[in-house]
PDB file of C-alpha atoms in Angstrom:
ATOM      1  CA  MET A   1     -44.195 -36.756  19.136  1.00 56.00           C
ATOM      2  CA  ALA A   2     -46.150 -34.246  17.061  1.00 52.00           C
ATOM      3  CA  ASP A   3     -45.259 -31.469  19.521  1.00 55.00           C
ATOM      4  CA  SER A   4     -41.608 -32.466  19.275  1.00 53.00           C
ATOM      5  CA  CYS A   5     -41.699 -32.297  15.481  1.00 51.00           C
ATOM      6  CA  ARG A   6     -43.402 -28.912  15.574  1.00 54.00           C
ATOM      7  CA  LEU A   7     -40.731 -27.663  18.008  1.00 51.00           C
ATOM      8  CA  MET A   8     -37.903 -28.921  15.778  1.00 51.00           C
ATOM      9  CA  THR A   9     -39.515 -27.299  12.745  1.00 55.00           C
ATOM     10  CA  LYS A  10     -39.862 -24.023  14.638  1.00 55.00           C
ATOM     11  CA  TRP A  11     -36.183 -24.057  15.651  1.00 55.00           C
ATOM     12  CA  ARG A  12     -35.106 -24.872  12.105  1.00 60.00           C
ATOM     13  CA  TRP A  13     -37.095 -21.882  10.895  1.00 56.00           C
ATOM     14  CA  VAL A  14     -35.534 -19.637  13.557  1.00 46.00           C
ATOM     15  CA  LEU A  15     -32.001 -20.826  12.761  1.00 51.00           C
ATOM     16  CA  THR A  16     -32.608 -20.358   9.025  1.00 52.00           C
ATOM     17  CA  LEU A  17     -33.866 -16.841   9.657  1.00 48.00           C
ATOM     18  CA  VAL A  18     -30.852 -15.981  11.837  1.00 45.00           C
ATOM     19  CA  ALA A  19     -28.479 -17.353   9.207  1.00 48.00           C
ATOM     20  CA  ALA A  20     -30.210 -15.380   6.476  1.00 45.00           C
ATOM     21  CA  VAL A  21     -29.977 -12.171   8.491  1.00 46.00           C
ATOM     22  CA  ALA A  22     -26.283 -12.790   9.166  1.00 45.00           C
ATOM     23  CA  VAL A  23     -25.531 -13.441   5.496  1.00 43.00           C
ATOM     24  CA  GLY A  24     -27.531 -10.397   4.473  1.00 44.00           C
ATOM     25  CA  ALA A  25     -25.644  -8.229   6.942  1.00 41.00           C
ATOM     26  CA  GLY A  26     -22.344  -9.535   5.634  1.00 43.00           C
ATOM     27  CA  VAL A  27     -23.279  -8.903   2.024  1.00 43.00           C
ATOM     28  CA  GLY A  28     -24.587  -5.463   2.928  1.00 44.00           C
ATOM     29  CA  TYR A  29     -21.310  -4.612   4.674  1.00 42.00           C
ATOM     30  CA  LEU A  30     -19.232  -5.700   1.689  1.00 45.00           C
ATOM     31  CA  CYS A  31     -21.432  -3.799  -0.729  1.00 52.00           C
ATOM     32  CA  SER A  32     -21.253  -0.651   1.391  1.00 68.00           C
ATOM     33  CA  ARG A  33     -17.455  -0.645   1.556  1.00 86.00           C
ATOM     34  CA  PRO A  34     -15.826   2.087  -0.531  1.00 94.00           C
ATOM     35  CA  THR A  35     -13.992   1.175  -3.733  1.00 95.00           C
ATOM     36  CA  VAL A  36     -10.619   2.317  -5.020  1.00 97.00           C
ATOM     37  CA  ASP A  37     -10.403   2.632  -8.795  1.00 97.00           C
ATOM     38  CA  TRP A  38      -6.686   2.390  -9.609  1.00 97.00           C
ATOM     39  CA  VAL A  39      -7.167   3.976 -13.039  1.00 97.00           C
ATOM     40  CA  GLU A  40      -8.539   7.080 -11.311  1.00 97.00           C
ATOM     41  CA  VAL A  41      -5.722   7.036  -8.732  1.00 98.00           C
ATOM     42  CA  ALA A  42      -3.063   6.856 -11.458  1.00 98.00           C
ATOM     43  CA  ALA A  43      -4.811   9.694 -13.323  1.00 98.00           C
ATOM     44  CA  ALA A  44      -4.983  11.865 -10.166  1.00 98.00           C
ATOM     45  CA  VAL A  45      -1.257  11.422  -9.531  1.00 98.00           C
ATOM     46  CA  GLY A  46      -0.529  11.971 -13.234  1.00 98.00           C
ATOM     47  CA  ARG A  47      -2.074  15.447 -13.039  1.00 98.00           C
ATOM     48  CA  GLN A  48       0.455  16.575 -10.410  1.00 98.00           C
ATOM     49  CA  ASP A  49       3.813  18.199 -11.180  1.00 98.00           C
ATOM     50  CA  THR A  50       6.149  16.509  -8.691  1.00 98.00           C
ATOM     51  CA  LEU A  51       6.209  13.765  -6.087  1.00 98.00           C
ATOM     52  CA  HIS A  52       8.208  13.686  -2.854  1.00 98.00           C
ATOM     53  CA  GLY A  53       8.326  10.464  -0.872  1.00 98.00           C
ATOM     54  CA  THR A  54       9.968  10.026   2.524  1.00 98.00           C
ATOM     55  CA  GLY A  55      10.290   6.531   3.866  1.00 96.00           C
ATOM     56  CA  ARG A  56      12.240   3.839   5.618  1.00 95.00           C
ATOM     57  CA  ALA A  57      13.449   0.498   4.297  1.00 94.00           C
ATOM     58  CA  PHE A  58      13.886  -2.536   6.555  1.00 92.00           C
ATOM     59  CA  LEU A  59      16.262  -5.188   5.224  1.00 88.00           C
ATOM     60  CA  ASP A  60      16.147  -8.857   6.171  1.00 82.00           C
ATOM     61  CA  ASP A  61      19.545  -8.543   7.902  1.00 81.00           C
ATOM     62  CA  GLY A  62      17.979  -6.192  10.469  1.00 81.00           C
ATOM     63  CA  SER A  63      19.455  -2.948   9.136  1.00 84.00           C
ATOM     64  CA  GLU A  64      17.293   0.125   8.529  1.00 89.00           C
ATOM     65  CA  TRP A  65      17.679   2.870   5.947  1.00 92.00           C
ATOM     66  CA  GLU A  66      16.010   6.236   5.534  1.00 94.00           C
ATOM     67  CA  ALA A  67      15.011   6.830   1.935  1.00 96.00           C
ATOM     68  CA  ALA A  68      13.808   9.793  -0.094  1.00 97.00           C
ATOM     69  CA  LEU A  69      12.195   9.861  -3.516  1.00 97.00           C
ATOM     70  CA  TRP A  70      11.896  12.919  -5.711  1.00 98.00           C
ATOM     71  CA  ALA A  71      10.111  12.532  -9.023  1.00 98.00           C
ATOM     72  CA  LYS A  72       9.019  14.767 -11.864  1.00 97.00           C
ATOM     73  CA  ILE A  73       5.572  13.638 -13.049  1.00 98.00           C
ATOM     74  CA  ASP A  74       4.852  13.608 -16.775  1.00 96.00           C
ATOM     75  CA  GLY A  75       1.471  11.869 -16.709  1.00 97.00           C
ATOM     76  CA  PRO A  76      -0.128   8.650 -15.423  1.00 97.00           C
ATOM     77  CA  GLY A  77       2.578   6.027 -14.976  1.00 96.00           C
ATOM     78  CA  LYS A  78       5.282   8.424 -16.187  1.00 97.00           C
ATOM     79  CA  THR A  79       7.809   9.719 -13.680  1.00 97.00           C
ATOM     80  CA  THR A  80      11.454  10.738 -13.680  1.00 97.00           C
ATOM     81  CA  PRO A  81      12.634   9.546 -10.248  1.00 97.00           C
ATOM     82  CA  ASN A  82      15.707  10.286  -8.125  1.00 96.00           C
ATOM     83  CA  TRP A  83      16.426   8.408  -4.881  1.00 95.00           C
ATOM     84  CA  MET A  84      18.572   9.042  -1.848  1.00 93.00           C
ATOM     85  CA  VAL A  85      19.310   6.655   1.030  1.00 92.00           C
ATOM     86  CA  ARG A  86      20.915   7.084   4.427  1.00 89.00           C
ATOM     87  CA  PRO A  87      21.711   4.341   6.957  1.00 86.00           C
ATOM     88  CA  VAL A  88      19.895   4.389  10.284  1.00 85.00           C
ATOM     89  CA  LYS A  89      21.201   1.336  12.099  1.00 71.00           C
ATOM     90  CA  THR A  90      23.186  -1.826  11.521  1.00 68.00           C
ATOM     91  CA  PRO A  91      21.878  -5.371  11.998  1.00 65.00           C
ATOM     92  CA  GLU A  92      23.242  -5.168  15.541  1.00 68.00           C
ATOM     93  CA  GLY A  93      21.185  -2.035  16.211  1.00 60.00           C
ATOM     94  CA  GLN A  94      24.165   0.304  16.292  1.00 62.00           C
ATOM     95  CA  SER A  95      24.515   3.636  14.511  1.00 58.00           C
ATOM     96  CA  ALA A  96      25.203   2.967  10.850  1.00 54.00           C
ATOM     97  CA  VAL A  97      26.962   6.210   9.890  1.00 55.00           C
ATOM     98  CA  GLY A  98      29.350   5.444   7.045  1.00 57.00           C
ATOM     99  CA  GLU A  99      27.688   2.160   6.142  1.00 66.00           C
ATOM    100  CA  LYS A 100      27.539   1.432   2.419  1.00 73.00           C
ATOM    101  CA  PRO A 101      24.210   0.464   0.790  1.00 73.00           C
ATOM    102  CA  LYS A 102      23.430  -3.234   1.153  1.00 74.00           C
ATOM    103  CA  PRO A 103      22.765  -5.522  -1.828  1.00 74.00           C
ATOM    104  CA  GLY A 104      19.103  -5.341  -2.763  1.00 84.00           C
ATOM    105  CA  LEU A 105      18.514  -2.058  -0.917  1.00 90.00           C
ATOM    106  CA  MET A 106      18.072   0.119  -3.990  1.00 91.00           C
ATOM    107  CA  LYS A 107      15.813  -2.444  -5.639  1.00 90.00           C
ATOM    108  CA  LEU A 108      13.548  -2.201  -2.584  1.00 92.00           C
ATOM    109  CA  VAL A 109      13.767   1.599  -2.389  1.00 94.00           C
ATOM    110  CA  GLU A 110      12.837   1.884  -6.063  1.00 94.00           C
ATOM    111  CA  GLU A 111       9.468   0.386  -5.114  1.00 94.00           C
ATOM    112  CA  MET A 112       8.662   3.761  -3.478  1.00 96.00           C
ATOM    113  CA  ASP A 113       7.871   5.051  -6.964  1.00 97.00           C
ATOM    114  CA  VAL A 114       4.458   3.345  -6.826  1.00 96.00           C
ATOM    115  CA  CYS A 115       3.020   5.487  -9.628  1.00 96.00           C
ATOM    116  CA  GLY A 116       6.034   5.197 -11.917  1.00 96.00           C
ATOM    117  CA  GLU A 117       6.446   2.895 -14.895  1.00 94.00           C
ATOM    118  CA  HIS A 118       6.886  -0.270 -12.815  1.00 92.00           C
ATOM    119  CA  GLY A 119       5.030   0.843  -9.676  1.00 95.00           C
ATOM    120  CA  VAL A 120       2.307  -1.199  -8.036  1.00 95.00           C
ATOM    121  CA  VAL A 121      -0.372   1.449  -8.694  1.00 97.00           C
ATOM    122  CA  THR A 122       0.579   1.639 -12.370  1.00 96.00           C
ATOM    123  CA  ARG A 123       0.389  -2.146 -12.714  1.00 94.00           C
ATOM    124  CA  LEU A 124      -3.058  -2.195 -11.126  1.00 96.00           C
ATOM    125  CA  ALA A 125      -4.243   0.674 -13.336  1.00 97.00           C
ATOM    126  CA  GLU A 126      -3.050  -1.148 -16.455  1.00 96.00           C
ATOM    127  CA  LYS A 127      -5.207  -4.107 -15.398  1.00 95.00           C
ATOM    128  CA  ARG A 128      -8.121  -1.691 -14.732  1.00 95.00           C
ATOM    129  CA  VAL A 129      -8.548  -3.044 -11.206  1.00 92.00           C
ATOM    130  CA  ARG A 130     -11.249  -1.728  -8.860  1.00 94.00           C
ATOM    131  CA  GLN A 131     -10.824  -2.804  -5.260  1.00 93.00           C
ATOM    132  CA  LYS A 132     -12.734  -2.750  -1.988  1.00 96.00           C
ATOM    133  CA  ALA A 133     -11.142  -0.649   0.746  1.00 97.00           C
ATOM    134  CA  VAL A 134     -11.733   0.447   4.324  1.00 97.00           C
ATOM    135  CA  LYS A 135     -12.040   3.977   5.657  1.00 96.00           C
ATOM    136  CA  THR A 136      -9.307   5.142   8.018  1.00 95.00           C
ATOM    137  CA  GLN A 137      -7.100   8.173   8.665  1.00 91.00           C
ATOM    138  CA  TRP A 138      -3.513   9.030   7.821  1.00 87.00           C
ATOM    139  CA  GLY A 139      -1.991  12.235   9.075  1.00 82.00           C
ATOM    140  CA  ARG A 140      -5.421  13.532  10.152  1.00 83.00           C
ATOM    141  CA  LYS A 141      -6.756  13.084   6.636  1.00 86.00           C
ATOM    142  CA  ASP A 142      -9.561  10.737   5.627  1.00 92.00           C
ATOM    143  CA  VAL A 143      -8.103   7.993   3.466  1.00 96.00           C
ATOM    144  CA  LEU A 144      -9.084   4.653   1.981  1.00 97.00           C
ATOM    145  CA  GLU A 145      -6.848   1.716   2.880  1.00 97.00           C
ATOM    146  CA  ALA A 146      -6.600  -0.912   0.143  1.00 97.00           C
ATOM    147  CA  GLU A 147      -4.685  -4.155   0.615  1.00 95.00           C
ATOM    148  CA  VAL A 148      -2.998  -5.363  -2.546  1.00 93.00           C
ATOM    149  CA  ARG A 149      -1.338  -8.721  -3.079  1.00 90.00           C
ATOM    150  CA  THR A 150       1.197  -9.102  -5.863  1.00 83.00           C
ATOM    151  CA  ARG A 151       3.370 -11.995  -6.860  1.00 68.00           C
ATOM    152  CA  SER A 152       6.711 -11.827  -5.052  1.00 50.00           C
ATOM    153  CA  SER A 153       8.343 -12.567  -8.397  1.00 44.00           C
ATOM    154  CA  ASP A 154       7.248  -9.152  -9.730  1.00 48.00           C
ATOM    155  CA  ARG A 155      10.685  -7.500 -10.054  1.00 50.00           C
ATOM    156  CA  GLY A 156      11.615  -9.286  -6.842  1.00 52.00           C
ATOM    157  CA  GLY A 157       9.528  -6.817  -4.859  1.00 69.00           C
ATOM    158  CA  PRO A 158       7.129  -7.113  -1.910  1.00 89.00           C
ATOM    159  CA  HIS A 159       4.127  -9.394  -2.223  1.00 89.00           C
ATOM    160  CA  LEU A 160       1.730  -7.444   0.019  1.00 94.00           C
ATOM    161  CA  TRP A 161       0.969  -3.716  -0.041  1.00 96.00           C
ATOM    162  CA  ARG A 162      -1.258  -1.475   2.026  1.00 96.00           C
ATOM    163  CA  VAL A 163      -1.943   1.634  -0.010  1.00 97.00           C
ATOM    164  CA  TYR A 164      -3.558   4.699   1.577  1.00 98.00           C
ATOM    165  CA  VAL A 165      -5.488   6.835  -0.913  1.00 98.00           C
ATOM    166  CA  ASP A 166      -6.783  10.315  -0.075  1.00 96.00           C
ATOM    167  CA  LYS A 167     -10.564  10.061  -0.050  1.00 93.00           C
ATOM    168  CA  ASP A 168     -11.110  13.483  -1.640  1.00 93.00           C
ATOM    169  CA  SER A 169      -8.218  13.960  -4.069  1.00 96.00           C
ATOM    170  CA  GLY A 170      -7.587  10.329  -5.030  1.00 96.00           C
ATOM    171  CA  LEU A 171      -3.842  10.782  -4.421  1.00 97.00           C
ATOM    172  CA  VAL A 172      -1.676   8.127  -2.796  1.00 98.00           C
ATOM    173  CA  ARG A 173      -0.713   9.428   0.654  1.00 98.00           C
ATOM    174  CA  ALA A 174       1.266   6.503   2.008  1.00 98.00           C
ATOM    175  CA  VAL A 175       2.187   2.863   1.482  1.00 98.00           C
ATOM    176  CA  ALA A 176       3.463  -0.015   3.579  1.00 97.00           C
ATOM    177  CA  ALA A 177       5.022  -2.997   1.801  1.00 96.00           C
ATOM    178  CA  PHE A 178       5.547  -6.474   3.231  1.00 95.00           C
ATOM    179  CA  ALA A 179       7.513  -9.570   2.267  1.00 89.00           C
ATOM    180  CA  GLU A 180       7.069 -13.084   3.583  1.00 80.00           C
ATOM    181  CA  GLU A 181       9.834 -14.454   5.805  1.00 76.00           C
ATOM    182  CA  ASN A 182       9.539 -17.934   7.284  1.00 74.00           C
ATOM    183  CA  GLY A 183       5.770 -17.816   6.889  1.00 75.00           C
ATOM    184  CA  THR A 184       5.480 -14.391   8.546  1.00 80.00           C
ATOM    185  CA  GLU A 185       4.746 -11.110   6.779  1.00 86.00           C
ATOM    186  CA  ARG A 186       7.341  -8.527   7.764  1.00 90.00           C
ATOM    187  CA  VAL A 187       7.318  -4.854   6.828  1.00 94.00           C
ATOM    188  CA  ARG A 188      10.039  -3.992   4.337  1.00 94.00           C
ATOM    189  CA  LEU A 189       9.118  -0.459   3.324  1.00 96.00           C
ATOM    190  CA  ARG A 190       7.061   2.458   4.594  1.00 97.00           C
ATOM    191  CA  CYS A 191       6.657   5.712   2.707  1.00 98.00           C
ATOM    192  CA  GLU A 192       4.599   8.923   2.857  1.00 98.00           C
ATOM    193  CA  TYR A 193       4.029  11.244  -0.097  1.00 98.00           C
ATOM    194  CA  GLU A 194       3.634  14.939  -0.793  1.00 97.00           C
ATOM    195  CA  TYR A 195       2.979  16.550  -4.143  1.00 98.00           C
ATOM    196  CA  ASN A 196       3.968  19.666  -6.110  1.00 98.00           C
ATOM    197  CA  GLU A 197       6.985  20.591  -3.997  1.00 98.00           C
ATOM    198  CA  ALA A 198       9.922  22.239  -5.735  1.00 97.00           C
ATOM    199  CA  LEU A 199      12.496  19.706  -6.924  1.00 96.00           C
ATOM    200  CA  PRO A 200      15.797  19.909  -5.031  1.00 94.00           C
ATOM    201  CA  PRO A 201      18.966  21.395  -6.536  1.00 92.00           C
ATOM    202  CA  GLY A 202      20.888  18.838  -8.564  1.00 88.00           C
ATOM    203  CA  PHE A 203      17.791  16.853  -9.551  1.00 92.00           C
ATOM    204  CA  ARG A 204      18.650  14.717 -12.570  1.00 89.00           C
ATOM    205  CA  GLU A 205      16.144  14.474 -15.417  1.00 85.00           C
ATOM    206  CA  ASN A 206      17.971  11.787 -17.376  1.00 69.00           C
TER     207      ASN A 206
END
C-alpha cells in the first residue's frame, strides 16, 4: 500500500512537471510573438505621399470585381481617395463585361482605404491598440500578419481582417477581409498596396 501511494505521488509530480513545462512553453511562445502597434503603422503610412491599392471584391451573389484605389496621403488617417471598379464575372461565372456595379459593391470597395478616415487601421490607431502577430511573407517580403476582428455593424463592413504589415517599414502591404455567411467566414475583399507612385491623370482631389 505504501509503495502504491509513493508511486501515485511520483506520477502526480511528473504530471505536474509536464503540465508546468507545457504552460511555460505556451506563455513563452506568446510572449515571443512580434507585436503590431497600429499607431506606428498609421504614422508610417501617414509619412508617404500616395497610396495605390489593387484588389478584388467578392460579392455574396457570386460576382467578382477588380478594384483599384488611388489616394493622396495628407497624414495619419487623412487620405483623399479615388476608386475604380471593373467586373470580372457574373454570379453564373460568365464574363461580366458591361455589367453595372451591384448594390453594396462600392461600400465594400471603400474599405480598401484602410488608412483613411474610416479605415480599419485608423480605427485601431485611435484606440491605441497593440496586437500580437505572426511572421510570414508577402511578395517575398517579411511581413507581420495580424488578425483583427471588428463588429460587422461598423459601417456595414467586414468583421474579420488579416492585415499584412511590412516588418521593416511598418507599412501595410496587403489585407484580406472576411464576412460571416451562414456561420462560415468568406473572403469579401483582397487588396495589395504600393506607395509613392504618381497619381493617374484625372485624379480628383475634392
